[in-house]
mmCIF file of N, CA and C in Angstrom:
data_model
loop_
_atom_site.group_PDB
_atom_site.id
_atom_site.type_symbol
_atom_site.label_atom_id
_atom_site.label_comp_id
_atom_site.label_asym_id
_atom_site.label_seq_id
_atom_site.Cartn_x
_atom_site.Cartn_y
_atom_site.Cartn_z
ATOM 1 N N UNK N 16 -10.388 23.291 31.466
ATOM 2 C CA UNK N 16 -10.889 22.748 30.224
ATOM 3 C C UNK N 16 -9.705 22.274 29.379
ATOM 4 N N UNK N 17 -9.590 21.107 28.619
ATOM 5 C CA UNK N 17 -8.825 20.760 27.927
ATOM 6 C C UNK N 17 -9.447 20.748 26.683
ATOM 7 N N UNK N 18 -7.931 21.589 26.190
ATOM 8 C CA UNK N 18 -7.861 22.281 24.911
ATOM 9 C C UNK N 18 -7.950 20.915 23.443
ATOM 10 N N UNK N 19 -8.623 21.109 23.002
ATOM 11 C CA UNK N 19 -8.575 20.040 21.704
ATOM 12 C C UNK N 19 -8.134 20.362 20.377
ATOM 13 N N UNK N 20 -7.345 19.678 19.469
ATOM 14 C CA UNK N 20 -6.561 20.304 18.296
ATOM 15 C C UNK N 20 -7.823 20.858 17.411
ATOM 16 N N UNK N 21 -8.007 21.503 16.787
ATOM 17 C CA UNK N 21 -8.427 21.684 15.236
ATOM 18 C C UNK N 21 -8.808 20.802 14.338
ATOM 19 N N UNK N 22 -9.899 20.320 13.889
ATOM 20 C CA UNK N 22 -9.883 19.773 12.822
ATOM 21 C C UNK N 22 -9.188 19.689 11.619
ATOM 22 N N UNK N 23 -9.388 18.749 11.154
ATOM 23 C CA UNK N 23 -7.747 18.735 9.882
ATOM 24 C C UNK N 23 -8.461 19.596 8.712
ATOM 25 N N UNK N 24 -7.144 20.421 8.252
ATOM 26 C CA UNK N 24 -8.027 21.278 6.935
ATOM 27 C C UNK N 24 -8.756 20.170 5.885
ATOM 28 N N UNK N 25 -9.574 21.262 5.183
ATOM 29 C CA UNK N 25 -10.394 20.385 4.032
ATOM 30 C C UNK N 25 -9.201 20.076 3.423
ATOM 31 N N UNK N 26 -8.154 20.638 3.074
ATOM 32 C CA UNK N 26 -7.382 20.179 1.755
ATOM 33 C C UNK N 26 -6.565 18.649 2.209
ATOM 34 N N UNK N 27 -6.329 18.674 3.636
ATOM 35 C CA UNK N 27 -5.417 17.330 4.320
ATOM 36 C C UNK N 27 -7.067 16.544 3.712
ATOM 37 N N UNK N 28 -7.656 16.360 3.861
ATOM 38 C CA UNK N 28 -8.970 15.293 3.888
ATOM 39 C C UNK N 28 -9.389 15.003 2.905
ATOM 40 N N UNK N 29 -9.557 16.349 1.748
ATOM 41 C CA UNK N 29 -9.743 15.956 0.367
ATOM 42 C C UNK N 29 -8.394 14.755 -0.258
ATOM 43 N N UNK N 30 -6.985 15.386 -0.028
ATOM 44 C CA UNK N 30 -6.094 15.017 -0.553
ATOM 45 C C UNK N 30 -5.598 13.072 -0.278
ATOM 46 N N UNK N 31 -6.066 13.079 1.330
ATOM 47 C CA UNK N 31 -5.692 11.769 1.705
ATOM 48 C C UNK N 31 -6.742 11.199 1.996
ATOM 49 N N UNK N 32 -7.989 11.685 1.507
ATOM 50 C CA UNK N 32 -9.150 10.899 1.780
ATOM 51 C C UNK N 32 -9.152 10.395 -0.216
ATOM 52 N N UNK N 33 -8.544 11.023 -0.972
ATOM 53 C CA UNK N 33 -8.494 10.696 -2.353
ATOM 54 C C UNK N 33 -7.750 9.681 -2.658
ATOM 55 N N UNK N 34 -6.120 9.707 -1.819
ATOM 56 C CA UNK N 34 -5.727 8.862 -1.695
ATOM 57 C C UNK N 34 -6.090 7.350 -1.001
ATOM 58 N N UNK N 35 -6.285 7.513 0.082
ATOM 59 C CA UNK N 35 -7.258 6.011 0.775
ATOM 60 C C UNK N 35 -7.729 5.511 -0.061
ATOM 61 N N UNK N 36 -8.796 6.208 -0.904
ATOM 62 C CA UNK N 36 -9.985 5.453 -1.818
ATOM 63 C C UNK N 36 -9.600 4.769 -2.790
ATOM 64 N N UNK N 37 -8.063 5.632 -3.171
ATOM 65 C CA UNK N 37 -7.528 4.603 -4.359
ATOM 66 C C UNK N 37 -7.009 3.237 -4.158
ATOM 67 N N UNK N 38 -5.783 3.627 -2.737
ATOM 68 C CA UNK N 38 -5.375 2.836 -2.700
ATOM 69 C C UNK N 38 -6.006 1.444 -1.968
ATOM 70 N N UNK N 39 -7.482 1.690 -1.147
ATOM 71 C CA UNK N 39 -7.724 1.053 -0.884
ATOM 72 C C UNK N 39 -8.852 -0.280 -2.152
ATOM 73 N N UNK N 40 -9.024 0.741 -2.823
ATOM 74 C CA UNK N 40 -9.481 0.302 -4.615
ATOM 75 C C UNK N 40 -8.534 -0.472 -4.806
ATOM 76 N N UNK N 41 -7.179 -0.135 -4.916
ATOM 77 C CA UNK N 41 -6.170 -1.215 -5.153
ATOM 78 C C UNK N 41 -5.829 -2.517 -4.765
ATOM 79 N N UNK N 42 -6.026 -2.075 -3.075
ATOM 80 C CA UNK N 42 -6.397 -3.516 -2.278
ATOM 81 C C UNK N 42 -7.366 -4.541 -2.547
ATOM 82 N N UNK N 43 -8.636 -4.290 -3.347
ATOM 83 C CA UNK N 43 -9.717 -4.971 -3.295
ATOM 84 C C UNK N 43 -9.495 -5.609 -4.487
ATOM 85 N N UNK N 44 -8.703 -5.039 -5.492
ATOM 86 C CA UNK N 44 -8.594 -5.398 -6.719
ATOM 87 C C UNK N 44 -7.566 -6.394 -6.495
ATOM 88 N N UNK N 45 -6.227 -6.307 -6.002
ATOM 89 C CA UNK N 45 -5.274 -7.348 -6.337
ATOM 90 C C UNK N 45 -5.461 -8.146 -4.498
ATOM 91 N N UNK N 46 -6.199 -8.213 -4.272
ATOM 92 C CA UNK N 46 -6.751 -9.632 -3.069
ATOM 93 C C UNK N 46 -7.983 -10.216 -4.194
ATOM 94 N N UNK N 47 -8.480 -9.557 -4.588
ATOM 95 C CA UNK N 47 -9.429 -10.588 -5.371
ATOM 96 C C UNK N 47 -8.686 -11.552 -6.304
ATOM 97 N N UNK N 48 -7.809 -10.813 -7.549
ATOM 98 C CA UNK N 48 -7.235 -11.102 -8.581
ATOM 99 C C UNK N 48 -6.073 -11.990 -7.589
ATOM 100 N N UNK N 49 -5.370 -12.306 -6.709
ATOM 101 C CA UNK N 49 -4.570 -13.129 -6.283
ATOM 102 C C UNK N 49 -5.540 -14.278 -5.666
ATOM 103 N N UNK N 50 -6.594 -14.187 -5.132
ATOM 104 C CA UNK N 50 -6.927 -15.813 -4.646
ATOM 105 C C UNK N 50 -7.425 -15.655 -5.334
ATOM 106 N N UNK N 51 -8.287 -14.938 -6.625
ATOM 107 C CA UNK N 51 -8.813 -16.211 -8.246
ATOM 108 C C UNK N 51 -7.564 -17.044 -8.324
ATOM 109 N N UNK N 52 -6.303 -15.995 -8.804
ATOM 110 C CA UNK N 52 -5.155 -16.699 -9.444
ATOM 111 C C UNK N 52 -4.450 -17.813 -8.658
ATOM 112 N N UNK N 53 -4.720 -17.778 -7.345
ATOM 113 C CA UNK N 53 -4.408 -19.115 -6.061
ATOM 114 C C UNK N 53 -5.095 -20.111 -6.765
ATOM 115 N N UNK N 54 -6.316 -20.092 -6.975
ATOM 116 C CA UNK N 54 -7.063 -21.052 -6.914
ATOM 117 C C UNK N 54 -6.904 -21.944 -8.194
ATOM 118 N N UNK N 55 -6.402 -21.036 -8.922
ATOM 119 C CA UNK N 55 -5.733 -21.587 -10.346
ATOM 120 C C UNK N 55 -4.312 -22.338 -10.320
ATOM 121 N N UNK N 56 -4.102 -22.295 -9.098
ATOM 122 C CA UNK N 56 -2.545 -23.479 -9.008
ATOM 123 C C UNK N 56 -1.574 -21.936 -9.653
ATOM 124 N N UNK N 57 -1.485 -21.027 -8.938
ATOM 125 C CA UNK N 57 -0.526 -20.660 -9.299
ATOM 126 C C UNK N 57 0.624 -20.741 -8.578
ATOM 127 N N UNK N 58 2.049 -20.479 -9.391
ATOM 128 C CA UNK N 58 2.987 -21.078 -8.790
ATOM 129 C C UNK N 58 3.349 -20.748 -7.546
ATOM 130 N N UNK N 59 4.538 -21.122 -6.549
ATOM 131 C CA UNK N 59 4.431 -20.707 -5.035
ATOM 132 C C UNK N 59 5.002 -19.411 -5.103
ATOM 133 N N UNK N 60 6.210 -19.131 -5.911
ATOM 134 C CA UNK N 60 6.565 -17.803 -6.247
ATOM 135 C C UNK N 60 6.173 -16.295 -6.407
ATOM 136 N N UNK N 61 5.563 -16.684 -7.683
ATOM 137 C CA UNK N 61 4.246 -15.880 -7.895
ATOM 138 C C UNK N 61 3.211 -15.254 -7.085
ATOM 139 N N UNK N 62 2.658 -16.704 -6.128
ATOM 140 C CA UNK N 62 2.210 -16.417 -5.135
ATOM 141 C C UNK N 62 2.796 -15.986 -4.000
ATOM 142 N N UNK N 63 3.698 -16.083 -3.572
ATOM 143 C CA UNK N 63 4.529 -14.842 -2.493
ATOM 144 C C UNK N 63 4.520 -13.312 -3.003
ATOM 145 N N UNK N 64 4.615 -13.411 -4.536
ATOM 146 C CA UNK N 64 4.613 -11.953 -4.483
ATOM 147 C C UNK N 64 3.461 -11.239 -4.575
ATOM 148 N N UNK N 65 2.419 -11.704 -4.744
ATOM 149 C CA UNK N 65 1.626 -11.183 -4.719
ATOM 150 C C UNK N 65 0.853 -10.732 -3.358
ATOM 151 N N UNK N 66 1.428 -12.142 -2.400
ATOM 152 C CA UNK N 66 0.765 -11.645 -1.038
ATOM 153 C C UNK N 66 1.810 -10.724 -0.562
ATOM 154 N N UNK N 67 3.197 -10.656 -0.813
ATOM 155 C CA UNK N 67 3.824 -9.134 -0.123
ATOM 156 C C UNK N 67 3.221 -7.981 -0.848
ATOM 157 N N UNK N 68 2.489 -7.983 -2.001
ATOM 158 C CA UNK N 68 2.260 -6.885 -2.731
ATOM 159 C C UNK N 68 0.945 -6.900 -1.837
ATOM 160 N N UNK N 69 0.034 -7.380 -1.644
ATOM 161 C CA UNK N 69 -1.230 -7.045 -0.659
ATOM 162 C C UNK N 69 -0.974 -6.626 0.494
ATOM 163 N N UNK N 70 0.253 -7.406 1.069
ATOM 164 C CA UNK N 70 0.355 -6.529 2.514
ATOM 165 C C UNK N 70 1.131 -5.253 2.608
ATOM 166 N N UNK N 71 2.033 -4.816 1.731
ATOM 167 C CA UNK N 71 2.409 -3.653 1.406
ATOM 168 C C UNK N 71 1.047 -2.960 1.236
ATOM 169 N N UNK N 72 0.244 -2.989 0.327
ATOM 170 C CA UNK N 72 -1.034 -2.200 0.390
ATOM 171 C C UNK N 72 -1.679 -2.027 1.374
ATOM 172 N N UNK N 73 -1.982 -2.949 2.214
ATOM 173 C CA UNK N 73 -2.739 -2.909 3.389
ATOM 174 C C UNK N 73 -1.960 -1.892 4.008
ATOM 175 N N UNK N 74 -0.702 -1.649 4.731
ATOM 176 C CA UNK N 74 0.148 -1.180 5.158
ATOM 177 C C UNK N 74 0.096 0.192 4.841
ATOM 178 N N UNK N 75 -0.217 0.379 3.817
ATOM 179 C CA UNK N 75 0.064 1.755 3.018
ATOM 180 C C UNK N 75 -1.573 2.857 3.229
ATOM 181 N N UNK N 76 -2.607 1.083 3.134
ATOM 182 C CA UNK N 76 -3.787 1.943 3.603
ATOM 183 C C UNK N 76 -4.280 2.752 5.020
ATOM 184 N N UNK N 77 -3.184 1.289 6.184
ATOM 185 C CA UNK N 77 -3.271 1.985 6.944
ATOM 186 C C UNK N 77 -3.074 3.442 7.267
ATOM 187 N N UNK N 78 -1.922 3.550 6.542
ATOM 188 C CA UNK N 78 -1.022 4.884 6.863
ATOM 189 C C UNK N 78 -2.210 6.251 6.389
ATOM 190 N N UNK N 79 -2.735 6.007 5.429
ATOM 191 C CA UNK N 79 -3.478 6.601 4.713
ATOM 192 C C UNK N 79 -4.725 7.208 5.556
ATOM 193 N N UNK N 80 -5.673 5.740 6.265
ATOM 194 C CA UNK N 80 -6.526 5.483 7.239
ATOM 195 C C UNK N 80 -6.051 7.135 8.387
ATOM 196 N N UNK N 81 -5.067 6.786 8.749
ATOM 197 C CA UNK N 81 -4.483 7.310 10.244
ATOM 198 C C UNK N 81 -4.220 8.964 9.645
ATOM 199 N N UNK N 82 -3.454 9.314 8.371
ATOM 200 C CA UNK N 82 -3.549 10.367 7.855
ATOM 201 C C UNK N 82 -5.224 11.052 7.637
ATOM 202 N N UNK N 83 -6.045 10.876 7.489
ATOM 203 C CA UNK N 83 -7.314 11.541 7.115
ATOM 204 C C UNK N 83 -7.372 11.833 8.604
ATOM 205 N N UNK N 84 -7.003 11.399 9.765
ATOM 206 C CA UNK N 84 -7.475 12.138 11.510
ATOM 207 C C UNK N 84 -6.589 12.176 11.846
ATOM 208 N N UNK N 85 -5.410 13.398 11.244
ATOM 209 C CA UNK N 85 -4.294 13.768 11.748
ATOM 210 C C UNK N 85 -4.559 15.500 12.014
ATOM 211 N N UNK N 86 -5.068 16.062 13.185
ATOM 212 C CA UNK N 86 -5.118 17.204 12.842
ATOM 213 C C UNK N 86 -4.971 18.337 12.884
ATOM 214 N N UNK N 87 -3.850 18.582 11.691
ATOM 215 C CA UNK N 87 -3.269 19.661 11.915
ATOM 216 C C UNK N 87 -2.668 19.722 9.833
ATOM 217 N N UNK N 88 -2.412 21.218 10.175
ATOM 218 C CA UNK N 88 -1.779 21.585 9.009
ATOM 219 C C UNK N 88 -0.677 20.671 8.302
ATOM 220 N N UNK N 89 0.025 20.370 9.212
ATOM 221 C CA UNK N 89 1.249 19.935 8.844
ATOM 222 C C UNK N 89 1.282 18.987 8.718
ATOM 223 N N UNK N 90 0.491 18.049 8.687
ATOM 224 C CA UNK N 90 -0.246 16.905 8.254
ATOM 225 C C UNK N 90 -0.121 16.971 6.982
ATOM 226 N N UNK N 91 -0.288 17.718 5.961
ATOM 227 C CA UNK N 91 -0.914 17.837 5.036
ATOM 228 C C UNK N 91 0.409 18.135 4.088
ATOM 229 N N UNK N 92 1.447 18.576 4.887
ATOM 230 C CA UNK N 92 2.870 19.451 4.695
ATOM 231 C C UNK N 92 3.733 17.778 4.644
ATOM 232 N N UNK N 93 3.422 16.602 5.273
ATOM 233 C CA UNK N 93 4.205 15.430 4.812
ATOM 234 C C UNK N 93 4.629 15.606 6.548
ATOM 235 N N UNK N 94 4.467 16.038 7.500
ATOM 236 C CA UNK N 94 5.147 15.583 8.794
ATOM 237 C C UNK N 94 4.012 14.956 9.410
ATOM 238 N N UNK N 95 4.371 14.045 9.969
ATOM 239 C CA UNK N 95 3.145 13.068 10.517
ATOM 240 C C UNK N 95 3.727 12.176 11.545
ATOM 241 N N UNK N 96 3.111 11.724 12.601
ATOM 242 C CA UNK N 96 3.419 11.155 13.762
ATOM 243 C C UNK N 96 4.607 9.512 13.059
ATOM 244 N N UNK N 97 5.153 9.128 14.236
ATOM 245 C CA UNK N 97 5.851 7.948 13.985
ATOM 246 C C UNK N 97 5.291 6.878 13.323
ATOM 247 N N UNK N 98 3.572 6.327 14.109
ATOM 248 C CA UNK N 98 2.865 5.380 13.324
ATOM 249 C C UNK N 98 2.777 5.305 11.934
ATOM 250 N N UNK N 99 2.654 6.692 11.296
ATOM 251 C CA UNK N 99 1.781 6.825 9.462
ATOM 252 C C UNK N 99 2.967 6.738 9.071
ATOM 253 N N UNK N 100 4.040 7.400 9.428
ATOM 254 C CA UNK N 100 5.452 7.029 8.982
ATOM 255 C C UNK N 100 6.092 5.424 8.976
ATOM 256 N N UNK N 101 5.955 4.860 10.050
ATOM 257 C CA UNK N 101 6.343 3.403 9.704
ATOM 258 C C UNK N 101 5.390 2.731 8.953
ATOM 259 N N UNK N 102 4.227 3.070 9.048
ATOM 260 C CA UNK N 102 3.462 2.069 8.193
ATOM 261 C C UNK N 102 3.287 2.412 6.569
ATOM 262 N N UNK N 103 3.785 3.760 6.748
ATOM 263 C CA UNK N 103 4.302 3.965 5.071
ATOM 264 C C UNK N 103 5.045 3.510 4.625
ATOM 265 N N UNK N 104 6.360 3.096 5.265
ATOM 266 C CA UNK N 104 7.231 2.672 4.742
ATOM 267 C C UNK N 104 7.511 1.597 5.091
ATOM 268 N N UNK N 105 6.850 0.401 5.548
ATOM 269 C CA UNK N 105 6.370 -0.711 5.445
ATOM 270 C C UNK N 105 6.054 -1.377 4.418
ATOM 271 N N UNK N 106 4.816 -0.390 3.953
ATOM 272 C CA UNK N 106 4.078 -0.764 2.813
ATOM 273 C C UNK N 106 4.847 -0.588 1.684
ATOM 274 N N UNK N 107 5.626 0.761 1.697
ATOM 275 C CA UNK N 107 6.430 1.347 0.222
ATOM 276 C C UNK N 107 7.710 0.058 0.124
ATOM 277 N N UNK N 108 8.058 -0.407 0.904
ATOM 278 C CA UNK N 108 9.180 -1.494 1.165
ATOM 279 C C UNK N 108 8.722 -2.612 0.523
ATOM 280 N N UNK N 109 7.312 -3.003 1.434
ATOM 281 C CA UNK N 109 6.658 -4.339 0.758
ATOM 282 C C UNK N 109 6.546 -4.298 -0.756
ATOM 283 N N UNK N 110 5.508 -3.328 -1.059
ATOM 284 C CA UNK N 110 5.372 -3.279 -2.302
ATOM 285 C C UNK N 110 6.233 -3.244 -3.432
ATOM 286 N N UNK N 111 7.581 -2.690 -3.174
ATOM 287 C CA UNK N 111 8.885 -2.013 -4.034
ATOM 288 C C UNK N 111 9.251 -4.100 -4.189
ATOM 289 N N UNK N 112 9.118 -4.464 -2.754
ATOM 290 C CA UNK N 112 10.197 -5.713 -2.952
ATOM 291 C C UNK N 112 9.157 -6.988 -3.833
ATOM 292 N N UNK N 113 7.549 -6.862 -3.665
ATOM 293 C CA UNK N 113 6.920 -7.667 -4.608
ATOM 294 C C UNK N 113 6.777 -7.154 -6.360
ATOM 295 N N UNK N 114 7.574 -6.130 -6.227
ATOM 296 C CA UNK N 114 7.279 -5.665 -7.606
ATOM 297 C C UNK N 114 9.007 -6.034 -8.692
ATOM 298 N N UNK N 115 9.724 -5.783 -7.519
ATOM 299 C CA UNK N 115 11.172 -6.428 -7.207
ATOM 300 C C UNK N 115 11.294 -8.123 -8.348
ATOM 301 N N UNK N 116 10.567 -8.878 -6.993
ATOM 302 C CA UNK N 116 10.512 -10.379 -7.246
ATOM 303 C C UNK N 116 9.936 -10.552 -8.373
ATOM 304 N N UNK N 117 8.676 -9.746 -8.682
ATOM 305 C CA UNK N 117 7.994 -10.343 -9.489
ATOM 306 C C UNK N 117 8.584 -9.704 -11.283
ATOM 307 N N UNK N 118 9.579 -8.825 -10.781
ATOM 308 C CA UNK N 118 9.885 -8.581 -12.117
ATOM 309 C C UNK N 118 11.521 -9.989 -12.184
ATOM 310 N N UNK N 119 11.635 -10.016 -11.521
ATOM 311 C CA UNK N 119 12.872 -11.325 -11.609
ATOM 312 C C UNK N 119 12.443 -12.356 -11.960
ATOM 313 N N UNK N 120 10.651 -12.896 -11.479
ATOM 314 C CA UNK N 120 10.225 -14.122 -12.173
ATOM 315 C C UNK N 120 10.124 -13.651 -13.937
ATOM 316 N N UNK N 121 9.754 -12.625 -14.096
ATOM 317 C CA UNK N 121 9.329 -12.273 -15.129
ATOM 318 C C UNK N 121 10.223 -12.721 -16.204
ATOM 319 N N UNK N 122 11.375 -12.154 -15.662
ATOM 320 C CA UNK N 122 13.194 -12.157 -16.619
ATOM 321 C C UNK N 122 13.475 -13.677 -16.463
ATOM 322 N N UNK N 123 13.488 -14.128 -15.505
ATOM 323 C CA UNK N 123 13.995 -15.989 -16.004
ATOM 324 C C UNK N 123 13.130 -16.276 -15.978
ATOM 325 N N UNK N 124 12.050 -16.478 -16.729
ATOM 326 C CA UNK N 124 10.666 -17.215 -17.318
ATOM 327 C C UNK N 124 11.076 -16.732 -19.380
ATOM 328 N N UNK N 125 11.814 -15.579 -19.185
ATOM 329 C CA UNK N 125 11.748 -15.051 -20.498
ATOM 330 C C UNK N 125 14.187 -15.236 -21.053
ATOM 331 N N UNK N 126 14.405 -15.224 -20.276
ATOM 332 C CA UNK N 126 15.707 -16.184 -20.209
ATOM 333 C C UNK N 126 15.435 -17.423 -20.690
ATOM 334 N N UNK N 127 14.663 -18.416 -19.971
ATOM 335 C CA UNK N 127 14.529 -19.575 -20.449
ATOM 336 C C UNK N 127 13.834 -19.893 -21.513
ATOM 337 N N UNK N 128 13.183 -19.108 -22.079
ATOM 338 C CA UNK N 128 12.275 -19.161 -23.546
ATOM 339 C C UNK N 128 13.566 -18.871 -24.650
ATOM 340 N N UNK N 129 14.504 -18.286 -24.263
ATOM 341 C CA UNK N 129 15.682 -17.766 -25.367
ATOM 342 C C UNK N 129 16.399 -19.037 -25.679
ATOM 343 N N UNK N 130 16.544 -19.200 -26.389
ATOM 344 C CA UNK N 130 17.784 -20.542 -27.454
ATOM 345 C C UNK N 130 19.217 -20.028 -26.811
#
């Protein structure tokens, strides 16, 4: 008979099933709010960062996804297979570098308003 792991504790499932929901809330919110704002001619800039900021999320949901059927304690402890790990930090990369850009458009848009 082959032995099968344990189900993941309630607290791994509560904790990263809380997380998913947000972050996948997050996803739905800024893919909507970026193709309204596409469709509005926004600039090409702008628009790059916003699609690395969606795929960082996606990325992050995955990780999230793959965490809720990880199962074991230590799951729950932050050690987790290679996959949830790269695709965390995929996403934490993406996201860091659209939040990056988009604070640099921010500063020379507000540079060039100065006398």
């Amino acid at each position: 008979m082959i032995p099968t792991p344990a189900p993941a504790p309630l607290l791994n499932v509560i904790l990263h099933g809380a997380v998913f929901l947000f972050v996948l809330s997050t996803f739905v919110i800024a893919l909507i709010v970026w193709i309204r704002r596409k469709r509005e001619t926004m600039p090409a800039e702008e628009s790059e960062s916003w699609e690395i900021f969606v795929l960082g999320l996606f990325f992050y949901m995955v990780s999230e996804f793959s965490d809720l059927f990880t199962p074991s304690l230590r799951a729950s402890l932050g050690m987790h297979n290679y996959f949830t790990e790269f695709a965390l930090l995929v996403g934490l990369a993406f996201i860091f570098i659209a939040m990056r850009r988009r604070l640099l458009i921010v500063s020379e848009a507000e540079q060039g308003e100065q006398p």
